[in-house]
Amino acid sequence: MARTIVITSGKGGVGKTTTAAAMAMGLAQRGQRTAVIDFDVGLRNLDLIMGCERRVVYDFANVINGEANLNQALIRDKRCEHLSILPASQTRDKEALTQEGVGQVLDELGKTYDYIVCDSPAGIEHGAVMAMFFADDAVVVTNPEVSSVRDSDRMLGILASKSRRALENDEPIREFLLLTRYSPERVARGEMLGVEDVQEILSLNLLSVIPESMAVLNASNAGNPVILDHESDAGQAYADMVARYLGEERPMHFLEPERKGLFSRFFRG
Amino acid sequence: MGLLDYLRSPGGAGKGSASVAKERLQILVAHDRAARDRPSYLPRLQQEILAVIRKYVEVDNDAVSVHYEQEDRHEILELNIVLPDPESRA
Ligand SMILES: Nc1ncnc2c1ncn2[C@@H]1O[C@H](COP(=O)(O)OP(=O)(O)OP(=O)(O)O)[C@@H](O)[C@H]1O
Ligand SMILES: [Mg+2]
C-alpha cells in the first residue's frame, strides 16, 4: 500500500508546488517509487516546475472521465526512473475532480507506487479538499508571516474534520510543518517570526526550514526541482526534509544568519 | 540592532514587529480554534434566546452568553443569562 502525502497550506504562493516537486524527486532518488499529482485544476504548474510541460498529453481529469488510462497520462521522469508525474487539467471546470474518481486513481497508483505526493491548490475549496481527502500524511507549508500561519492552522482544522481518516474515525493524518522562505537575518533583526514562534503556535512536527533562496527561482527557470541543486541551501534543506520524513535524524540547518565576509561574497557571487 | 532599527521598531528596545505578529497570532489562532469546533447555529440560537427573554425582562444585548464545549463522548452547551439588579428593575 502506498502512502499518500498532501502538500497543503491554505494560503497561496507559499511554496507548495516547489515543495511537492522537491519532495517527490527526493523520495524517488532514494529508490522509493513515487508519483506526484497536480490537483491545481485550471492552474497547472507542477509540470513546469518538473520540466515536463512539453510531454503532457492526457491529464488527471481525462483519467477520471475515462478518456485516457492512467498509464497514458502518467509522465515518467527522465532524470529518475522511480518518479512519475500526473498533470492537472487546464479545464475551467473546478469540479472535474470527483471524490470517487480521485479515490480510484489513488487506489490504482497505490498498486505500483510507494508514495503518492499530492500538490494541493491554494484555498479551502473543492480542489484543496480533494487533495487532502485521502491523505495519510500532510505537509503543511508555512511562511513565517501572520496570514500564512493562520491559514495553516485553519488547514489543520480541515484535516482533522473533513478528511477520510477523520470521517471514518481512522487513525488521524500525520501532520508535519515545513517552514519555507525563511530569512534568518530578518528573524535575528526581529522583523520575521522565528521557527520557535511558529512552532509555539502550530505545535507540529517540524520537517525542515527552507531558506529564502535564489536557487528556487533558478530551479524553476530550468524546470529542475531545487532538490537536484545539491550545492544550494534550499536544495540541501529539502534533502534534509526528505531524510527526516523517512525517519532519519538530522540537525536543523540554515537557522542562523550566514556570516557574510567579503570572502564568501566574492565566491558566492 | 542598529540605532535606526531601534527607532523604527514599534515596541522600542528589543521588540521588532515579529513579536507583535506573534502576540496577534496567538490570540487569533486561539479564537479561530474555539470557533471552528462550535456548531454554526450558535450565534442564531443566542440571538433567539435573547429575543425570548426580552419579551419578559429588559436585558442588555450581552446578557446571554453561550459556551460550548466538546468532550470525548458528549457536548456541553452552557447558557448564562444575566438578569438586571432587582433595584434597577423597580
Ligand atoms: N524558498 C524559497 N525561496 C525563494 N522563493 C521561493 C521559495 N519557495 C518558493 N518560492 C517562490 O515563491 C513562488 C510561489 O511558489 P510555489 O509556486 O511553489 O507556491 P504555491 O504554494 O504552489 O503557490 P499556489 O498557491 O499558487 O499553488 C514561486 O515564484 C517560487 O519560486
Ligand atoms: Mg502551486
mmCIF file with all atom_site columns, C-alpha atoms in Angstrom, chain A residues 44-184:
data_model
loop_
_atom_site.group_PDB
_atom_site.id
_atom_site.type_symbol
_atom_site.label_atom_id
_atom_site.label_alt_id
_atom_site.label_comp_id
_atom_site.label_asym_id
_atom_site.label_entity_id
_atom_site.label_seq_id
_atom_site.pdbx_PDB_ins_code
_atom_site.Cartn_x
_atom_site.Cartn_y
_atom_site.Cartn_z
_atom_site.occupancy
_atom_site.B_iso_or_equiv
_atom_site.pdbx_formal_charge
_atom_site.auth_seq_id
_atom_site.auth_comp_id
_atom_site.auth_asym_id
_atom_site.auth_atom_id
_atom_site.pdbx_PDB_model_num
ATOM 1   C CA . ARG A 1 44  ? -1.412  23.586 -13.904 1.00 0.00 ? 44  ARG A CA 1
ATOM 2   C CA . ASN A 1 45  ? 2.144   24.414 -12.788 1.00 0.00 ? 45  ASN A CA 1
ATOM 3   C CA . LEU A 1 46  ? 3.763   21.305 -11.419 1.00 0.00 ? 46  LEU A CA 1
ATOM 4   C CA . ASP A 1 47  ? 4.658   20.122 -14.943 1.00 0.00 ? 47  ASP A CA 1
ATOM 5   C CA . LEU A 1 48  ? 6.633   23.347 -15.449 1.00 0.00 ? 48  LEU A CA 1
ATOM 6   C CA . ILE A 1 49  ? 8.484   23.048 -12.161 1.00 0.00 ? 49  ILE A CA 1
ATOM 7   C CA . MET A 1 50  ? 9.262   19.411 -13.013 1.00 0.00 ? 50  MET A CA 1
ATOM 8   C CA . GLY A 1 51  ? 10.347  20.403 -16.528 1.00 0.00 ? 51  GLY A CA 1
ATOM 9   C CA . CYS A 1 52  ? 7.993   18.047 -18.354 1.00 0.00 ? 52  CYS A CA 1
ATOM 10  C CA . GLU A 1 53  ? 5.422   20.531 -19.679 1.00 0.00 ? 53  GLU A CA 1
ATOM 11  C CA . ARG A 1 54  ? 6.044   19.577 -23.286 1.00 0.00 ? 54  ARG A CA 1
ATOM 12  C CA . ARG A 1 55  ? 5.323   15.932 -22.646 1.00 0.00 ? 55  ARG A CA 1
ATOM 13  C CA . VAL A 1 56  ? 1.808   16.420 -21.298 1.00 0.00 ? 56  VAL A CA 1
ATOM 14  C CA . VAL A 1 57  ? -0.752  14.575 -23.415 1.00 0.00 ? 57  VAL A CA 1
ATOM 15  C CA . TYR A 1 58  ? -3.507  13.496 -21.053 1.00 0.00 ? 58  TYR A CA 1
ATOM 16  C CA . ASP A 1 59  ? -4.232  14.787 -17.578 1.00 0.00 ? 59  ASP A CA 1
ATOM 17  C CA . PHE A 1 60  ? -5.801  13.826 -14.237 1.00 0.00 ? 60  PHE A CA 1
ATOM 18  C CA . ALA A 1 61  ? -9.341  14.781 -15.333 1.00 0.00 ? 61  ALA A CA 1
ATOM 19  C CA . ASN A 1 62  ? -9.021  12.737 -18.535 1.00 0.00 ? 62  ASN A CA 1
ATOM 20  C CA . VAL A 1 63  ? -8.253  9.690  -16.411 1.00 0.00 ? 63  VAL A CA 1
ATOM 21  C CA . ILE A 1 64  ? -11.172 10.325 -14.067 1.00 0.00 ? 64  ILE A CA 1
ATOM 22  C CA . ASN A 1 65  ? -13.534 10.796 -17.019 1.00 0.00 ? 65  ASN A CA 1
ATOM 23  C CA . GLY A 1 66  ? -12.297 7.580  -18.646 1.00 0.00 ? 66  GLY A CA 1
ATOM 24  C CA . GLU A 1 67  ? -10.862 9.451  -21.645 1.00 0.00 ? 67  GLU A CA 1
ATOM 25  C CA . ALA A 1 68  ? -7.412  8.003  -21.028 1.00 0.00 ? 68  ALA A CA 1
ATOM 26  C CA . ASN A 1 69  ? -5.995  5.328  -18.810 1.00 0.00 ? 69  ASN A CA 1
ATOM 27  C CA . LEU A 1 70  ? -3.586  6.075  -16.024 1.00 0.00 ? 70  LEU A CA 1
ATOM 28  C CA . ASN A 1 71  ? -0.511  4.825  -17.855 1.00 0.00 ? 71  ASN A CA 1
ATOM 29  C CA . GLN A 1 72  ? -1.227  7.075  -20.817 1.00 0.00 ? 72  GLN A CA 1
ATOM 30  C CA . ALA A 1 73  ? -1.482  10.113 -18.563 1.00 0.00 ? 73  ALA A CA 1
ATOM 31  C CA . LEU A 1 74  ? 1.500   9.450  -16.281 1.00 0.00 ? 74  LEU A CA 1
ATOM 32  C CA . ILE A 1 75  ? 4.722   11.117 -17.401 1.00 0.00 ? 75  ILE A CA 1
ATOM 33  C CA . ARG A 1 76  ? 7.852   9.182  -16.492 1.00 0.00 ? 76  ARG A CA 1
ATOM 34  C CA . ASP A 1 77  ? 10.600  11.452 -15.264 1.00 0.00 ? 77  ASP A CA 1
ATOM 35  C CA . LYS A 1 78  ? 13.723  11.394 -17.443 1.00 0.00 ? 78  LYS A CA 1
ATOM 36  C CA . ARG A 1 79  ? 16.121  12.034 -14.561 1.00 0.00 ? 79  ARG A CA 1
ATOM 37  C CA . CYS A 1 80  ? 14.834  9.431  -12.164 1.00 0.00 ? 80  CYS A CA 1
ATOM 38  C CA . GLU A 1 81  ? 13.204  6.164  -13.157 1.00 0.00 ? 81  GLU A CA 1
ATOM 39  C CA . HIS A 1 82  ? 11.197  5.835  -9.949  1.00 0.00 ? 82  HIS A CA 1
ATOM 40  C CA . LEU A 1 83  ? 9.302   9.094  -10.474 1.00 0.00 ? 83  LEU A CA 1
ATOM 41  C CA . SER A 1 84  ? 6.104   9.800  -12.432 1.00 0.00 ? 84  SER A CA 1
ATOM 42  C CA . ILE A 1 85  ? 4.041   12.951 -12.786 1.00 0.00 ? 85  ILE A CA 1
ATOM 43  C CA . LEU A 1 86  ? 0.282   13.209 -13.252 1.00 0.00 ? 86  LEU A CA 1
ATOM 44  C CA . PRO A 1 87  ? -0.529  16.702 -14.572 1.00 0.00 ? 87  PRO A CA 1
ATOM 45  C CA . ALA A 1 88  ? -3.624  18.724 -13.696 1.00 0.00 ? 88  ALA A CA 1
ATOM 46  C CA . SER A 1 89  ? -6.160  19.532 -16.337 1.00 0.00 ? 89  SER A CA 1
ATOM 47  C CA . GLN A 1 90  ? -6.452  23.030 -17.712 1.00 0.00 ? 90  GLN A CA 1
ATOM 48  C CA . THR A 1 91  ? -10.249 22.890 -17.803 1.00 0.00 ? 91  THR A CA 1
ATOM 49  C CA . ARG A 1 92  ? -12.153 25.698 -16.164 1.00 0.00 ? 92  ARG A CA 1
ATOM 50  C CA . ASP A 1 93  ? -14.477 23.137 -14.604 1.00 0.00 ? 93  ASP A CA 1
ATOM 51  C CA . LYS A 1 94  ? -13.376 23.181 -10.958 1.00 0.00 ? 94  LYS A CA 1
ATOM 52  C CA . GLU A 1 95  ? -15.496 20.108 -10.213 1.00 0.00 ? 95  GLU A CA 1
ATOM 53  C CA . ALA A 1 96  ? -13.538 17.981 -12.690 1.00 0.00 ? 96  ALA A CA 1
ATOM 54  C CA . LEU A 1 97  ? -12.111 16.026 -9.773  1.00 0.00 ? 97  LEU A CA 1
ATOM 55  C CA . THR A 1 98  ? -14.806 13.925 -8.141  1.00 0.00 ? 98  THR A CA 1
ATOM 56  C CA . GLN A 1 99  ? -14.125 12.276 -4.824  1.00 0.00 ? 99  GLN A CA 1
ATOM 57  C CA . GLU A 1 100 ? -14.885 8.856  -6.270  1.00 0.00 ? 100 GLU A CA 1
ATOM 58  C CA . GLY A 1 101 ? -12.645 9.453  -9.271  1.00 0.00 ? 101 GLY A CA 1
ATOM 59  C CA . VAL A 1 102 ? -9.748  10.706 -7.176  1.00 0.00 ? 102 VAL A CA 1
ATOM 60  C CA . GLY A 1 103 ? -10.115 7.712  -4.866  1.00 0.00 ? 103 GLY A CA 1
ATOM 61  C CA . GLN A 1 104 ? -9.983  5.297  -7.795  1.00 0.00 ? 104 GLN A CA 1
ATOM 62  C CA . VAL A 1 105 ? -6.869  6.906  -9.274  1.00 0.00 ? 105 VAL A CA 1
ATOM 63  C CA . LEU A 1 106 ? -5.115  6.828  -5.885  1.00 0.00 ? 106 LEU A CA 1
ATOM 64  C CA . ASP A 1 107 ? -6.073  3.180  -5.414  1.00 0.00 ? 107 ASP A CA 1
ATOM 65  C CA . GLU A 1 108 ? -4.684  2.264  -8.796  1.00 0.00 ? 108 GLU A CA 1
ATOM 66  C CA . LEU A 1 109 ? -1.460  4.209  -8.206  1.00 0.00 ? 109 LEU A CA 1
ATOM 67  C CA . GLY A 1 110 ? -1.188  2.522  -4.829  1.00 0.00 ? 110 GLY A CA 1
ATOM 68  C CA . LYS A 1 111 ? -0.636  -0.814 -6.546  1.00 0.00 ? 111 LYS A CA 1
ATOM 69  C CA . THR A 1 112 ? 2.648   0.256  -8.127  1.00 0.00 ? 112 THR A CA 1
ATOM 70  C CA . TYR A 1 113 ? 3.950   3.169  -6.090  1.00 0.00 ? 113 TYR A CA 1
ATOM 71  C CA . ASP A 1 114 ? 5.290   3.573  -2.558  1.00 0.00 ? 114 ASP A CA 1
ATOM 72  C CA . TYR A 1 115 ? 4.468   7.262  -2.196  1.00 0.00 ? 115 TYR A CA 1
ATOM 73  C CA . ILE A 1 116 ? 1.868   9.483  -3.806  1.00 0.00 ? 116 ILE A CA 1
ATOM 74  C CA . VAL A 1 117 ? 2.566   13.188 -3.360  1.00 0.00 ? 117 VAL A CA 1
ATOM 75  C CA . CYS A 1 118 ? -0.464  15.445 -3.881  1.00 0.00 ? 118 CYS A CA 1
ATOM 76  C CA . ASP A 1 119 ? 0.226   19.092 -4.730  1.00 0.00 ? 119 ASP A CA 1
ATOM 77  C CA . SER A 1 120 ? -2.793  20.992 -3.392  1.00 0.00 ? 120 SER A CA 1
ATOM 78  C CA . PRO A 1 121 ? -4.134  24.214 -4.857  1.00 0.00 ? 121 PRO A CA 1
ATOM 79  C CA . ALA A 1 122 ? -4.416  27.229 -2.565  1.00 0.00 ? 122 ALA A CA 1
ATOM 80  C CA . GLY A 1 123 ? -7.618  27.904 -0.651  1.00 0.00 ? 123 GLY A CA 1
ATOM 81  C CA . ILE A 1 124 ? -10.037 25.635 1.143   1.00 0.00 ? 124 ILE A CA 1
ATOM 82  C CA . GLU A 1 125 ? -12.374 24.955 -1.773  1.00 0.00 ? 125 GLU A CA 1
ATOM 83  C CA . HIS A 1 126 ? -13.122 21.749 -3.643  1.00 0.00 ? 126 HIS A CA 1
ATOM 84  C CA . GLY A 1 127 ? -9.664  21.219 -5.185  1.00 0.00 ? 127 GLY A CA 1
ATOM 85  C CA . ALA A 1 128 ? -7.859  21.641 -1.882  1.00 0.00 ? 128 ALA A CA 1
ATOM 86  C CA . VAL A 1 129 ? -10.342 19.355 -0.137  1.00 0.00 ? 129 VAL A CA 1
ATOM 87  C CA . MET A 1 130 ? -9.882  16.680 -2.836  1.00 0.00 ? 130 MET A CA 1
ATOM 88  C CA . ALA A 1 131 ? -6.093  16.905 -2.489  1.00 0.00 ? 131 ALA A CA 1
ATOM 89  C CA . MET A 1 132 ? -6.184  16.300 1.267   1.00 0.00 ? 132 MET A CA 1
ATOM 90  C CA . PHE A 1 133 ? -9.175  13.981 1.490   1.00 0.00 ? 133 PHE A CA 1
ATOM 91  C CA . PHE A 1 134 ? -7.360  10.650 1.088   1.00 0.00 ? 134 PHE A CA 1
ATOM 92  C CA . ALA A 1 135 ? -4.102  11.744 2.729   1.00 0.00 ? 135 ALA A CA 1
ATOM 93  C CA . ASP A 1 136 ? -2.201  9.610  5.193   1.00 0.00 ? 136 ASP A CA 1
ATOM 94  C CA . ASP A 1 137 ? 0.325   12.367 5.858   1.00 0.00 ? 137 ASP A CA 1
ATOM 95  C CA . ALA A 1 138 ? 0.122   16.125 5.452   1.00 0.00 ? 138 ALA A CA 1
ATOM 96  C CA . VAL A 1 139 ? 2.964   18.564 4.936   1.00 0.00 ? 139 VAL A CA 1
ATOM 97  C CA . VAL A 1 140 ? 1.694   21.987 5.953   1.00 0.00 ? 140 VAL A CA 1
ATOM 98  C CA . VAL A 1 141 ? 3.787   24.537 4.074   1.00 0.00 ? 141 VAL A CA 1
ATOM 99  C CA . THR A 1 142 ? 4.013   27.782 6.019   1.00 0.00 ? 142 THR A CA 1
ATOM 100 C CA . ASN A 1 143 ? 5.797   31.093 5.577   1.00 0.00 ? 143 ASN A CA 1
ATOM 101 C CA . PRO A 1 144 ? 6.889   32.950 8.717   1.00 0.00 ? 144 PRO A CA 1
ATOM 102 C CA . GLU A 1 145 ? 4.176   35.527 8.339   1.00 0.00 ? 145 GLU A CA 1
ATOM 103 C CA . VAL A 1 146 ? 0.809   36.095 10.061  1.00 0.00 ? 146 VAL A CA 1
ATOM 104 C CA . SER A 1 147 ? -1.680  35.206 7.345   1.00 0.00 ? 147 SER A CA 1
ATOM 105 C CA . SER A 1 148 ? 0.207   32.079 6.327   1.00 0.00 ? 148 SER A CA 1
ATOM 106 C CA . VAL A 1 149 ? 0.428   30.786 9.908   1.00 0.00 ? 149 VAL A CA 1
ATOM 107 C CA . ARG A 1 150 ? -3.241  31.480 10.463  1.00 0.00 ? 150 ARG A CA 1
ATOM 108 C CA . ASP A 1 151 ? -4.227  29.684 7.266   1.00 0.00 ? 151 ASP A CA 1
ATOM 109 C CA . SER A 1 152 ? -2.042  26.729 8.181   1.00 0.00 ? 152 SER A CA 1
ATOM 110 C CA . ASP A 1 153 ? -3.913  26.422 11.439  1.00 0.00 ? 153 ASP A CA 1
ATOM 111 C CA . ARG A 1 154 ? -7.229  26.541 9.602   1.00 0.00 ? 154 ARG A CA 1
ATOM 112 C CA . MET A 1 155 ? -5.950  23.829 7.274   1.00 0.00 ? 155 MET A CA 1
ATOM 113 C CA . LEU A 1 156 ? -5.154  21.681 10.318  1.00 0.00 ? 156 LEU A CA 1
ATOM 114 C CA . GLY A 1 157 ? -8.760  22.084 11.395  1.00 0.00 ? 157 GLY A CA 1
ATOM 115 C CA . ILE A 1 158 ? -9.946  20.898 7.987   1.00 0.00 ? 158 ILE A CA 1
ATOM 116 C CA . LEU A 1 159 ? -7.583  17.906 8.012   1.00 0.00 ? 159 LEU A CA 1
ATOM 117 C CA . ALA A 1 160 ? -8.938  16.960 11.419  1.00 0.00 ? 160 ALA A CA 1
ATOM 118 C CA . SER A 1 161 ? -12.593 17.218 10.414  1.00 0.00 ? 161 SER A CA 1
ATOM 119 C CA . LYS A 1 162 ? -13.091 16.746 6.675   1.00 0.00 ? 162 LYS A CA 1
ATOM 120 C CA . SER A 1 163 ? -10.544 14.120 5.632   1.00 0.00 ? 163 SER A CA 1
ATOM 121 C CA . ARG A 1 164 ? -11.358 10.480 5.010   1.00 0.00 ? 164 ARG A CA 1
ATOM 122 C CA . ARG A 1 165 ? -9.447  9.457  8.114   1.00 0.00 ? 165 ARG A CA 1
ATOM 123 C CA . ALA A 1 166 ? -11.422 11.921 10.231  1.00 0.00 ? 166 ALA A CA 1
ATOM 124 C CA . LEU A 1 167 ? -14.801 10.931 8.801   1.00 0.00 ? 167 LEU A CA 1
ATOM 125 C CA . GLU A 1 168 ? -14.126 7.215  9.162   1.00 0.00 ? 168 GLU A CA 1
ATOM 126 C CA . ASN A 1 169 ? -12.651 7.611  12.652  1.00 0.00 ? 169 ASN A CA 1
ATOM 127 C CA . ASP A 1 170 ? -9.446  6.096  11.375  1.00 0.00 ? 170 ASP A CA 1
ATOM 128 C CA . GLU A 1 171 ? -6.054  6.938  12.862  1.00 0.00 ? 171 GLU A CA 1
ATOM 129 C CA . PRO A 1 172 ? -5.572  10.693 12.263  1.00 0.00 ? 172 PRO A CA 1
ATOM 130 C CA . ILE A 1 173 ? -3.440  12.100 9.455   1.00 0.00 ? 173 ILE A CA 1
ATOM 131 C CA . ARG A 1 174 ? 0.201   12.566 10.452  1.00 0.00 ? 174 ARG A CA 1
ATOM 132 C CA . GLU A 1 175 ? 0.838   16.292 10.197  1.00 0.00 ? 175 GLU A CA 1
ATOM 133 C CA . PHE A 1 176 ? 4.202   17.912 9.553   1.00 0.00 ? 176 PHE A CA 1
ATOM 134 C CA . LEU A 1 177 ? 5.296   21.520 9.398   1.00 0.00 ? 177 LEU A CA 1
ATOM 135 C CA . LEU A 1 178 ? 7.548   22.807 6.642   1.00 0.00 ? 178 LEU A CA 1
ATOM 136 C CA . LEU A 1 179 ? 8.644   26.382 7.171   1.00 0.00 ? 179 LEU A CA 1
ATOM 137 C CA . THR A 1 180 ? 9.663   27.983 3.873   1.00 0.00 ? 180 THR A CA 1
ATOM 138 C CA . ARG A 1 181 ? 11.034  31.292 2.595   1.00 0.00 ? 181 ARG A CA 1
ATOM 139 C CA . TYR A 1 182 ? 12.784  31.715 5.928   1.00 0.00 ? 182 TYR A CA 1
ATOM 140 C CA . SER A 1 183 ? 15.242  34.524 6.350   1.00 0.00 ? 183 SER A CA 1
ATOM 141 C CA . PRO A 1 184 ? 17.471  34.021 9.429   1.00 0.00 ? 184 PRO A CA 1
#
